[in-house]
Amino acid sequence: MRTPFAMLEGRIGFGQRWLRWAAGAVLVTSVLIVVGGGVVRVTGSGLGCPDWPTCEAGSLAPTPELGVHGVIEFTNRMLTDVLCVVVGVLIIVARLQRVPRPRITRWAWAQFWVVVLNAVVGGLTVLARLSPYFVAAHFLAAMLLLTAATVAWDLVSRLDGAAPEPAMGRISSSGTVLLAASAVLLIVGTAVTGTGPHAGDSSGVRRMPFDWLAVTWVHSLVAVTVGGVTAMLWWSARPGGGLRTRSAWLLVALAAQGVIGIVQAVIGLPAAVVVAHMCGAALVWIGAIRVALETGRAAAVSAG
């Protein structure tokens, strides 16, 4: 049995420009998903729609009784619909490229399944009345989506790019260490949030049983480690090369994120700064993935 894609092959073909636009749209929307989740959390709108998949019993959309919190939560849920559309466009455009791009197509499909996972975890988070562990899992699922979107975007951006420069063995291993440390940074960050005041709802939501100050210090130390590994990669990379450029951008993102983190801790975790910190977390994760991908390619060139 022929699939719809098989029937369209030879009749419809998209160029690389379409692929770049689609992959970029998914990446941007994935970041907006993270930011939207942050807005929901700091405004206490996590239970603005008290049911799932409907907003409340018998109503898909928020009713006037739910107030502004219902509007905020419902708007955040609608972002998932936008994400589904752009991921669908990416799948179609990748599958119907004039020159077959099977690897990019696989990553596009991976994003679809992660979107499904993220929606399910989000629903469970609501049904669990914003358990901090489900909230953390929901954030990490969003980071998993961002991972797939970043890899797809990176593959697309390199279609016409220059070949990576060879790398020394320590650079290759440092890329792996950087990615692992960045993942730990995200996980510990969810513990900081889980013990902090922004539970996601204005009512009493239980928090993680950790000391907020101690977890924050651990988070800071891991961030310093990530910064140190990134600085080493920047120093070791060839001037003017892709690894040097990507490492430099990651250092900038880490520095900005560090300043935001210190400010929010000192002045009492204001909502706007917390949202900015979540956006920064997404950008740092994107940067870490792109640096790790570049070190992997450089190692492959050296081995070849």
XYZ file of C-alpha atoms in Angstrom:
304
model
C 0.000 0.000 0.000
C 1.436 3.353 -1.030
C 1.596 6.121 1.546
C 0.418 9.680 0.784
C 4.063 10.769 0.745
C 4.921 8.109 -1.829
C 2.074 9.292 -4.043
C 3.214 12.916 -3.802
C 6.851 12.168 -4.604
C 7.674 13.315 -8.102
C 4.706 15.678 -8.129
C 5.627 18.016 -5.273
C 9.161 18.928 -4.279
C 10.355 21.508 -1.766
C 13.727 23.243 -1.812
C 16.123 23.831 1.063
C 14.704 27.286 1.723
C 11.399 25.738 2.804
C 13.304 23.332 5.023
C 15.225 26.142 6.720
C 12.046 28.114 7.385
C 10.195 25.090 8.781
C 13.053 23.934 11.017
C 13.570 27.479 12.282
C 9.866 27.881 13.029
C 9.838 24.689 15.099
C 12.915 25.807 17.049
C 11.445 29.238 17.829
C 8.082 27.751 18.810
C 9.833 25.235 21.073
C 11.484 28.109 22.937
C 8.105 29.865 23.203
C 6.681 26.705 24.774
C 9.300 26.988 27.538
C 8.621 30.703 28.017
C 4.858 30.108 28.030
C 5.257 27.489 30.731
C 7.239 29.998 32.766
C 4.506 32.619 32.436
C 1.909 30.086 33.575
C 4.015 29.197 36.585
C 4.869 32.682 37.861
C 1.324 34.003 37.380
C -0.138 31.133 39.363
C -2.143 29.951 36.355
C -1.138 26.284 36.375
C -4.659 25.271 37.373
C -6.321 28.093 35.448
C -7.823 25.267 33.414
C -8.539 22.731 36.163
C -9.175 19.810 33.811
C -7.434 18.109 30.878
C -7.762 17.722 27.900
C -10.711 20.109 28.313
C -10.210 23.383 30.152
C -12.957 22.474 32.604
C -15.698 19.887 32.683
C -17.877 20.333 29.616
C -15.889 23.214 28.123
C -12.831 23.138 25.897
C -12.211 26.881 26.329
C -12.061 28.841 29.595
C -15.286 30.308 30.920
C -15.519 33.824 32.416
C -15.578 32.314 35.898
C -11.990 31.084 35.448
C -10.769 34.654 35.014
C -7.372 35.717 33.732
C -5.669 32.549 34.988
C -7.878 30.460 32.729
C -7.009 32.657 29.750
C -3.271 32.377 30.444
C -3.327 28.593 30.817
C -5.579 28.125 27.779
C -3.324 30.350 25.658
C -0.340 28.282 26.728
C -2.160 25.103 25.701
C -2.928 26.640 22.309
C 0.819 27.080 21.765
C 0.983 23.293 21.583
C -1.470 23.399 18.675
C 0.749 25.916 16.892
C 3.713 23.649 17.555
C 1.852 20.668 16.075
C 1.205 22.644 12.897
C 4.814 23.747 12.399
C 6.135 20.261 13.198
C 3.681 18.852 10.659
C 4.916 21.328 8.064
C 8.515 20.328 8.816
C 7.690 16.629 8.363
C 6.018 17.295 5.007
C 8.751 19.612 3.741
C 11.548 17.271 4.871
C 9.894 14.188 3.386
C 9.194 15.881 0.040
C 12.616 17.418 -0.522
C 13.828 17.364 -4.115
C 17.004 15.769 -2.757
C 16.040 13.117 -0.152
C 16.920 14.073 3.433
C 16.093 10.914 5.417
C 18.055 11.925 8.509
C 16.271 15.266 8.810
C 12.945 13.530 8.201
C 13.628 11.126 11.071
C 14.388 14.022 13.412
C 11.210 15.781 12.278
C 9.169 12.702 13.192
C 11.026 12.526 16.519
C 9.756 16.021 17.276
C 6.188 14.917 16.589
C 6.394 12.093 19.104
C 8.050 14.324 21.706
C 5.204 16.835 21.248
C 2.770 14.001 22.030
C 4.833 13.061 25.095
C 4.938 16.682 26.243
C 1.166 17.041 25.915
C 0.563 13.877 27.940
C 2.998 14.932 30.678
C 1.367 18.364 30.743
C -2.042 16.777 31.188
C -0.771 14.541 33.972
C 0.740 17.607 35.643
C -2.696 19.242 35.781
C -4.398 16.045 36.965
C -1.698 15.666 39.657
C -2.579 19.183 40.866
C 0.850 20.580 39.962
C 2.981 18.063 41.798
C 6.492 19.591 41.647
C 7.846 16.327 40.288
C 5.389 16.371 37.388
C 6.156 20.052 36.814
C 9.860 19.171 36.612
C 9.117 16.300 34.220
C 7.032 18.646 32.060
C 9.929 21.101 31.805
C 12.403 18.339 30.970
C 10.028 17.015 28.289
C 10.053 20.513 26.787
C 13.857 20.381 26.815
C 13.706 17.027 25.034
C 11.601 18.673 22.338
C 14.116 21.507 22.159
C 16.867 18.917 21.720
C 15.202 17.349 18.687
C 14.391 20.768 17.223
C 17.986 21.952 17.673
C 19.474 18.846 16.073
C 17.111 19.179 13.102
C 17.919 22.871 12.718
C 21.641 22.129 12.960
C 21.409 19.475 10.250
C 19.501 21.857 7.989
C 21.892 24.740 8.602
C 24.851 22.575 7.580
C 23.448 21.472 4.222
C 25.429 24.178 2.448
C 27.996 24.766 5.176
C 31.725 24.224 5.265
C 33.192 20.984 6.534
C 34.157 21.030 10.228
C 37.804 21.367 11.147
C 39.641 18.356 12.646
C 39.708 18.234 16.432
C 42.011 16.922 19.106
C 40.754 14.064 21.242
C 40.287 16.237 24.320
C 37.944 18.533 22.393
C 35.764 15.590 21.391
C 35.527 14.288 24.952
C 34.961 17.808 26.290
C 31.917 18.149 24.057
C 30.396 15.083 25.703
C 31.262 16.410 29.166
C 29.706 19.766 28.281
C 26.435 18.198 27.195
C 26.272 15.964 30.278
C 27.027 18.865 32.626
C 24.424 21.026 30.891
C 21.831 18.270 31.342
C 22.684 18.096 35.057
C 22.351 21.887 35.197
C 18.804 21.656 33.844
C 17.837 18.848 36.217
C 19.190 20.644 39.289
C 17.448 23.784 38.053
C 14.107 21.977 38.265
C 14.913 21.151 41.891
C 15.629 24.831 42.577
C 12.269 25.732 41.076
C 10.541 22.855 42.848
C 11.665 24.145 46.238
C 11.042 27.825 45.417
C 7.917 29.955 45.757
C 6.605 29.743 42.183
C 4.496 26.603 42.456
C 2.334 27.365 39.434
C -0.866 28.101 41.339
C -1.921 30.693 43.859
C -3.199 28.036 46.247
C -1.052 25.893 48.524
C 0.845 23.480 46.276
C 3.331 21.199 47.992
C 7.003 21.754 47.209
C 10.059 19.494 46.963
C 11.526 18.713 50.412
C 14.938 20.300 49.793
C 16.717 23.295 51.240
C 16.320 26.013 48.595
C 19.617 27.735 49.397
C 21.618 24.486 49.285
C 20.084 23.398 45.981
C 20.704 26.868 44.546
C 24.399 26.643 45.447
C 24.656 23.228 43.777
C 22.970 24.697 40.703
C 25.487 27.554 40.694
C 28.476 25.208 40.979
C 27.244 23.107 38.062
C 26.785 26.310 36.043
C 30.389 27.297 36.778
C 31.496 23.846 35.591
C 29.577 24.261 32.338
C 31.151 27.678 31.868
C 34.641 26.307 32.510
C 34.271 23.485 29.986
C 32.883 25.917 27.418
C 35.787 28.312 27.970
C 38.259 25.450 27.500
C 36.587 24.478 24.233
C 36.689 28.079 23.028
C 40.377 28.351 23.912
C 41.268 25.057 22.212
C 39.259 25.627 19.024
C 40.747 26.966 15.820
C 40.263 30.759 15.500
C 37.562 31.552 12.984
C 36.210 27.998 12.999
C 32.709 26.827 13.754
C 33.577 25.451 17.190
C 35.176 28.733 18.276
C 32.091 30.673 17.159
C 29.583 28.339 18.792
C 31.571 28.236 22.026
C 31.724 32.031 22.099
C 27.959 32.332 21.725
C 27.432 29.776 24.467
C 29.739 31.732 26.771
C 27.687 34.865 26.125
C 24.457 32.993 26.898
C 25.949 31.507 30.073
C 27.185 34.899 31.260
C 23.784 36.503 30.686
C 22.036 33.575 32.343
C 24.375 33.817 35.323
C 23.627 37.512 35.783
C 19.880 36.871 35.557
C 20.159 34.005 38.041
C 22.070 36.103 40.578
C 19.673 39.023 40.202
C 16.574 36.865 40.698
C 18.049 35.237 43.799
C 19.120 38.542 45.357
C 15.917 40.517 44.754
C 13.490 37.780 45.724
C 12.571 35.873 42.546
C 10.363 38.435 40.759
C 8.119 36.887 38.127
C 9.535 38.657 35.062
C 13.125 37.749 35.939
C 12.172 34.111 36.555
C 10.612 33.921 33.075
C 13.758 35.490 31.607
C 15.838 32.849 33.395
C 13.723 30.061 31.888
C 14.169 31.559 28.438
C 17.897 31.738 29.132
C 17.900 28.069 30.135
C 16.437 27.179 26.745
C 19.056 29.255 24.915
C 21.919 27.765 26.952
C 20.673 24.244 26.196
C 20.469 25.048 22.481
C 24.009 26.410 22.605
C 25.357 23.373 24.458
C 23.802 20.990 21.934
C 25.235 22.917 18.991
C 28.719 22.953 20.537
C 28.513 19.221 21.257
C 27.373 18.524 17.694
C 30.283 20.522 16.324
C 32.812 18.662 18.478
C 31.322 15.360 17.314
C 31.698 16.312 13.663
C 35.228 17.541 14.248
C 36.143 14.255 15.925
C 34.672 12.316 12.995
C 36.818 14.321 10.570
C 39.916 13.621 12.665
C 39.138 9.903 12.813
C 38.495 9.750 9.068
